[in-house]
mmCIF file of C-alpha atoms and ligand atoms in Angstrom:
data_model
loop_
_atom_site.group_PDB
_atom_site.id
_atom_site.type_symbol
_atom_site.label_atom_id
_atom_site.label_comp_id
_atom_site.label_asym_id
_atom_site.label_seq_id
_atom_site.Cartn_x
_atom_site.Cartn_y
_atom_site.Cartn_z
ATOM 1 C CA MET A 26 0.992 -0.798 12.084
ATOM 2 C CA LEU A 27 -1.949 0.004 9.868
ATOM 3 C CA LEU A 28 -1.778 3.527 8.460
ATOM 4 C CA GLN A 29 -4.175 5.544 6.335
ATOM 5 C CA ILE A 30 -2.505 7.977 3.936
ATOM 6 C CA PRO A 31 -4.983 10.580 2.667
ATOM 7 C CA GLU A 32 -5.036 12.139 -0.805
ATOM 8 C CA VAL A 33 -2.276 10.287 -2.594
ATOM 9 C CA PHE A 34 -4.286 11.488 -5.580
ATOM 10 C CA SER A 35 -6.755 14.397 -5.771
ATOM 11 C CA LYS A 36 -10.346 13.747 -6.877
ATOM 12 C CA ALA A 37 -9.539 15.181 -10.331
ATOM 13 C CA GLU A 38 -6.511 12.889 -10.654
ATOM 14 C CA VAL A 39 -8.573 9.867 -9.595
ATOM 15 C CA LYS A 40 -11.161 10.719 -12.244
ATOM 16 C CA ALA A 41 -8.493 10.883 -14.959
ATOM 17 C CA LEU A 42 -6.897 7.610 -13.814
ATOM 18 C CA ARG A 43 -10.277 5.878 -13.697
ATOM 19 C CA GLU A 44 -11.068 6.900 -17.263
ATOM 20 C CA ARG A 45 -7.903 5.181 -18.431
ATOM 21 C CA LEU A 46 -8.308 2.137 -16.202
ATOM 22 C CA ASP A 47 -11.993 1.572 -16.964
ATOM 23 C CA ALA A 48 -11.199 1.312 -20.686
ATOM 24 C CA GLY A 49 -8.464 -1.277 -20.019
ATOM 25 C CA PRO A 50 -8.421 -5.003 -20.884
ATOM 26 C CA TRP A 51 -9.832 -6.415 -17.601
ATOM 27 C CA ALA A 52 -9.346 -10.158 -17.118
ATOM 28 C CA ASP A 53 -9.855 -12.874 -14.501
ATOM 29 C CA GLY A 54 -7.967 -11.938 -11.317
ATOM 30 C CA ASN A 55 -6.463 -15.350 -10.689
ATOM 31 C CA MET A 56 -3.559 -14.690 -13.024
ATOM 32 C CA THR A 57 -1.397 -13.266 -10.175
ATOM 33 C CA SER A 58 -2.432 -15.583 -7.361
ATOM 34 C CA GLY A 59 -0.476 -18.192 -5.484
ATOM 35 C CA HIS A 60 -2.139 -21.574 -4.944
ATOM 36 C CA GLN A 61 -3.826 -20.678 -1.678
ATOM 37 C CA SER A 62 -5.262 -17.380 -2.835
ATOM 38 C CA ALA A 63 -6.381 -18.644 -6.254
ATOM 39 C CA THR A 64 -9.153 -20.606 -4.583
ATOM 40 C CA ALA A 65 -10.288 -17.596 -2.542
ATOM 41 C CA LYS A 66 -10.260 -14.826 -5.135
ATOM 42 C CA ARG A 67 -13.125 -13.704 -7.349
ATOM 43 C CA ASN A 68 -12.317 -10.434 -9.060
ATOM 44 C CA GLN A 69 -10.880 -8.914 -12.214
ATOM 45 C CA GLN A 70 -7.431 -7.477 -12.837
ATOM 46 C CA LEU A 71 -5.635 -5.569 -15.531
ATOM 47 C CA PRO A 72 -2.857 -7.702 -17.045
ATOM 48 C CA GLU A 73 0.423 -6.363 -15.626
ATOM 49 C CA ASP A 74 1.970 -6.129 -19.077
ATOM 50 C CA SER A 75 -0.917 -4.119 -20.570
ATOM 51 C CA ASP A 76 -0.075 -0.539 -21.617
ATOM 52 C CA VAL A 77 -2.658 1.009 -19.318
ATOM 53 C CA ALA A 78 -1.483 -0.982 -16.270
ATOM 54 C CA ARG A 79 2.138 -0.030 -16.920
ATOM 55 C CA GLU A 80 1.376 3.664 -17.429
ATOM 56 C CA VAL A 81 -0.925 4.105 -14.446
ATOM 57 C CA SER A 82 1.331 1.910 -12.317
ATOM 58 C CA SER A 83 4.271 4.249 -12.819
ATOM 59 C CA LEU A 84 2.056 7.247 -11.956
ATOM 60 C CA VAL A 85 1.121 5.532 -8.678
ATOM 61 C CA VAL A 86 4.783 4.911 -7.822
ATOM 62 C CA GLN A 87 5.655 8.553 -8.638
ATOM 63 C CA ALA A 88 2.852 9.812 -6.403
ATOM 64 C CA LEU A 89 3.939 7.539 -3.552
ATOM 65 C CA ASN A 90 7.583 8.567 -3.774
ATOM 66 C CA ALA A 91 6.479 12.231 -3.644
ATOM 67 C CA ASN A 92 4.282 11.677 -0.568
ATOM 68 C CA PRO A 93 6.229 12.528 2.635
ATOM 69 C CA MET A 94 3.925 10.545 4.943
ATOM 70 C CA PHE A 95 4.197 7.432 2.771
ATOM 71 C CA VAL A 96 7.982 7.671 2.538
ATOM 72 C CA ALA A 97 8.334 8.217 6.308
ATOM 73 C CA ALA A 98 6.040 5.303 7.184
ATOM 74 C CA ALA A 99 7.089 2.747 4.554
ATOM 75 C CA LEU A 100 10.778 3.646 4.186
ATOM 76 C CA PRO A 101 10.561 1.952 0.791
ATOM 77 C CA HIS A 102 13.460 0.049 -0.694
ATOM 78 C CA THR A 103 11.628 -1.266 -3.788
ATOM 79 C CA ILE A 104 7.972 -0.912 -4.731
ATOM 80 C CA PHE A 105 6.789 -3.802 -6.878
ATOM 81 C CA PRO A 106 4.878 -2.308 -9.844
ATOM 82 C CA PRO A 107 1.335 -1.673 -8.553
ATOM 83 C CA LEU A 108 -1.511 -3.743 -10.029
ATOM 84 C CA PHE A 109 -5.218 -2.964 -10.445
ATOM 85 C CA ASN A 110 -8.301 -4.910 -9.498
ATOM 86 C CA ARG A 111 -12.073 -4.584 -9.730
ATOM 87 C CA TYR A 112 -14.704 -6.323 -7.606
ATOM 88 C CA GLU A 113 -18.370 -6.372 -8.611
ATOM 89 C CA GLY A 114 -21.363 -8.718 -8.713
ATOM 90 C CA GLY A 115 -20.539 -10.430 -5.403
ATOM 91 C CA GLY A 116 -16.800 -10.593 -6.109
ATOM 92 C CA GLU A 117 -14.602 -11.047 -3.039
ATOM 93 C CA PHE A 118 -11.202 -12.239 -1.849
ATOM 94 C CA GLY A 119 -11.277 -14.689 1.062
ATOM 95 C CA LEU A 120 -8.890 -14.673 4.025
ATOM 96 C CA HIS A 121 -5.257 -15.063 2.946
ATOM 97 C CA VAL A 122 -1.715 -13.907 3.532
ATOM 98 C CA ASP A 123 0.207 -12.331 0.645
ATOM 99 C CA ASN A 124 3.115 -14.250 -0.888
ATOM 100 C CA ALA A 125 6.451 -13.543 0.812
ATOM 101 C CA ILE A 126 8.408 -13.110 -2.415
ATOM 102 C CA ARG A 127 7.227 -11.338 -5.565
ATOM 103 C CA GLN A 128 9.034 -11.781 -8.848
ATOM 104 C CA GLN A 129 8.115 -9.884 -11.977
ATOM 105 C CA ARG A 130 7.626 -12.033 -15.045
ATOM 106 C CA GLY A 131 10.601 -12.161 -17.367
ATOM 107 C CA GLY A 132 13.197 -11.779 -14.602
ATOM 108 C CA GLY A 133 12.357 -8.186 -13.587
ATOM 109 C CA VAL A 134 12.000 -6.825 -10.057
ATOM 110 C CA ARG A 135 12.129 -9.319 -7.175
ATOM 111 C CA ILE A 136 11.187 -8.263 -3.661
ATOM 112 C CA ARG A 137 10.436 -9.618 -0.210
ATOM 113 C CA SER A 138 6.988 -8.225 0.591
ATOM 114 C CA ASP A 139 7.243 -6.369 3.915
ATOM 115 C CA LEU A 140 4.332 -4.006 3.323
ATOM 116 C CA SER A 141 1.089 -4.246 1.375
ATOM 117 C CA ALA A 142 -1.024 -1.291 0.300
ATOM 118 C CA THR A 143 -4.406 -0.647 -1.273
ATOM 119 C CA LEU A 144 -5.114 2.636 -3.044
ATOM 120 C CA PHE A 145 -8.871 3.145 -3.288
ATOM 121 C CA LEU A 146 -10.065 4.427 -6.676
ATOM 122 C CA SER A 147 -13.852 4.219 -6.088
ATOM 123 C CA GLU A 148 -15.843 6.393 -3.692
ATOM 124 C CA PRO A 149 -17.273 4.373 -0.748
ATOM 125 C CA GLU A 150 -20.846 5.433 -1.591
ATOM 126 C CA ASP A 151 -20.542 3.985 -5.099
ATOM 127 C CA TYR A 152 -20.508 0.363 -3.884
ATOM 128 C CA ASP A 153 -21.787 -1.821 -1.045
ATOM 129 C CA GLY A 154 -19.441 -4.206 0.744
ATOM 130 C CA GLY A 155 -15.847 -4.402 -0.454
ATOM 131 C CA GLU A 156 -14.328 -3.579 2.938
ATOM 132 C CA LEU A 157 -10.714 -4.628 3.344
ATOM 133 C CA ILE A 158 -10.601 -6.544 6.625
ATOM 134 C CA ILE A 159 -7.121 -6.753 8.164
ATOM 135 C CA GLU A 160 -6.448 -9.014 11.148
ATOM 136 C CA GLU A 161 -4.408 -6.969 13.582
ATOM 137 C CA MET A 162 -3.077 -8.047 16.962
ATOM 138 C CA TYR A 163 -5.968 -6.173 18.599
ATOM 139 C CA GLY A 164 -8.657 -7.646 16.353
ATOM 140 C CA PRO A 165 -9.919 -7.200 12.801
ATOM 141 C CA GLN A 166 -9.816 -3.702 11.269
ATOM 142 C CA SER A 167 -12.300 -2.782 8.541
ATOM 143 C CA VAL A 168 -11.010 -0.346 5.920
ATOM 144 C CA LYS A 169 -13.047 1.413 3.221
ATOM 145 C CA LEU A 170 -11.510 4.730 2.231
ATOM 146 C CA PRO A 171 -12.381 7.681 -0.007
ATOM 147 C CA ALA A 172 -11.075 7.525 -3.576
ATOM 148 C CA GLY A 173 -7.461 8.695 -3.663
ATOM 149 C CA ASP A 174 -6.613 7.459 -0.136
ATOM 150 C CA LEU A 175 -4.278 4.548 0.596
ATOM 151 C CA VAL A 176 -3.971 2.052 3.438
ATOM 152 C CA LEU A 177 -0.569 0.636 4.301
ATOM 153 C CA TYR A 178 -0.311 -2.553 6.387
ATOM 154 C CA PRO A 179 2.189 -5.318 7.169
ATOM 155 C CA SER A 180 2.227 -8.040 4.494
ATOM 156 C CA LYS A 181 2.320 -10.670 7.244
ATOM 157 C CA SER A 182 -1.276 -9.775 8.247
ATOM 158 C CA LEU A 183 -4.129 -12.082 7.317
ATOM 159 C CA HIS A 184 -6.663 -10.093 5.310
ATOM 160 C CA LYS A 185 -9.694 -10.389 3.043
ATOM 161 C CA VAL A 186 -11.983 -8.291 0.845
ATOM 162 C CA MET A 187 -15.709 -8.562 1.604
ATOM 163 C CA PRO A 188 -18.139 -9.313 -1.262
ATOM 164 C CA VAL A 189 -19.162 -6.293 -3.346
ATOM 165 C CA THR A 190 -22.940 -6.529 -3.605
ATOM 166 C CA ARG A 191 -23.672 -3.262 -5.456
ATOM 167 C CA GLY A 192 -21.585 -1.177 -7.831
ATOM 168 C CA ALA A 193 -17.884 -1.739 -8.437
ATOM 169 C CA ARG A 194 -14.795 -1.349 -6.280
ATOM 170 C CA VAL A 195 -11.722 -0.407 -8.300
ATOM 171 C CA SER A 196 -8.360 -0.137 -6.592
ATOM 172 C CA SER A 197 -4.653 -0.356 -7.045
ATOM 173 C CA PHE A 198 -2.839 -2.841 -4.825
ATOM 174 C CA MET A 199 0.860 -3.260 -4.295
ATOM 175 C CA TRP A 200 3.658 -4.769 -2.270
ATOM 176 C CA MET A 201 6.972 -3.332 -1.289
ATOM 177 C CA GLN A 202 10.226 -4.205 0.357
ATOM 178 C CA SER A 203 11.166 -1.765 3.081
ATOM 179 C CA LEU A 204 14.618 -0.578 4.138
ATOM 180 C CA ILE A 205 13.479 -1.746 7.585
ATOM 181 C CA ARG A 206 12.357 -5.362 7.605
ATOM 182 C CA ASP A 207 10.822 -5.469 11.081
ATOM 183 C CA ASP A 208 7.408 -3.805 11.503
ATOM 184 C CA GLY A 209 8.086 -2.824 15.119
ATOM 185 C CA ASP A 210 11.427 -1.187 14.278
ATOM 186 C CA ARG A 211 9.856 0.637 11.321
ATOM 187 C CA GLU A 212 6.974 1.900 13.452
ATOM 188 C CA MET A 213 9.370 3.252 16.110
ATOM 189 C CA LEU A 214 11.356 5.105 13.452
ATOM 190 C CA PHE A 215 8.143 6.575 12.045
ATOM 191 C CA ARG A 216 7.003 7.769 15.468
ATOM 192 C CA LEU A 217 10.435 9.253 16.195
ATOM 193 C CA ASP A 218 10.391 11.007 12.815
ATOM 194 C CA VAL A 219 6.909 12.465 13.356
ATOM 195 C CA ALA A 220 7.714 13.585 16.920
ATOM 196 C CA THR A 221 11.019 15.161 15.848
ATOM 197 C CA GLN A 222 9.273 17.102 13.102
ATOM 198 C CA ARG A 223 6.673 18.291 15.598
ATOM 199 C CA VAL A 224 9.373 19.556 17.968
ATOM 200 C CA GLY A 225 11.169 21.115 14.985
ATOM 201 C CA LEU A 226 8.060 23.096 14.028
ATOM 202 C CA GLU A 227 7.796 24.419 17.567
ATOM 203 C CA LYS A 228 11.440 25.192 18.257
ATOM 204 C CA GLY A 229 12.936 25.663 14.805
ATOM 205 C CA PRO A 230 15.406 23.465 12.911
ATOM 206 C CA LYS A 231 18.477 24.913 14.682
ATOM 207 C CA ASP A 232 17.336 23.885 18.155
ATOM 208 C CA GLN A 233 19.917 21.603 19.808
ATOM 209 C CA ALA A 234 17.342 18.951 20.820
ATOM 210 C CA VAL A 235 15.964 18.841 17.261
ATOM 211 C CA ILE A 236 19.463 18.350 15.856
ATOM 212 C CA GLU A 237 20.188 15.575 18.366
ATOM 213 C CA LEU A 238 16.859 13.808 17.771
ATOM 214 C CA THR A 239 17.459 13.976 14.013
ATOM 215 C CA GLY A 240 20.872 12.434 14.634
ATOM 216 C CA VAL A 241 19.358 9.587 16.653
ATOM 217 C CA TYR A 242 16.829 8.946 13.868
ATOM 218 C CA HIS A 243 19.500 8.708 11.191
ATOM 219 C CA ASN A 244 21.797 6.600 13.333
ATOM 220 C CA LEU A 245 18.993 4.089 14.035
ATOM 221 C CA LEU A 246 18.187 4.038 10.323
ATOM 222 C CA ARG A 247 21.876 3.451 9.599
ATOM 223 C CA ARG A 248 21.973 0.602 12.124
ATOM 224 C CA TRP A 249 18.800 -1.168 11.000
ATOM 225 C CA SER A 250 18.446 -0.525 7.268
ATOM 226 C CA GLU A 251 19.132 -3.029 4.504
ATOM 227 C CA VAL A 252 20.009 -1.217 1.285
HETATM 228 NI NI1 LIG B 307 -3.753 -9.881 -0.284
#
């Protein structure tokens, strides 16, 4: 499932984050790539151990953990510290699949990447190109969102970033391990959660059906989750 999560950050928050990021020590993006992607990637990144990357990264994680739609859809177990990239002057990232396992340098966090996400930090009208193209079962999906919005998609999907031919595209990108490994199982839980909440709004939280549906949700989560 590919899901757009609006307004992870407000426009004012994006502006403040961009001021810090833009002044950071940008470097060649191939420092985080695996062998396959290193040949396909032309962009810049902030070194993961730079102060600005660490500070803004933890703000992104805080915002995600406080976002009910993100938590319901991703059911995150561990979010690998988000990174930051910038594409300009024809920069692009050719078709690839993200590495299955991510290990922080120096023996930190290690995750299996179940979900990938891109948080857009440039307004779409400020650059040409730069669409994130995600190969879904029903064909390629093109994603270019307002600043502050995030797209969440399965890490197993082939994807690419189109060349940026005008302006600059700044974003935060990240991987996470989910409590629910299987995308289909996770999507069913999300739909059950959303539907139960909808019924709850209509009938009130003490309605018998709402209580039973909530029970089914938690019992499926209990059955399927890896904690
Ligand atoms: Ni990727």
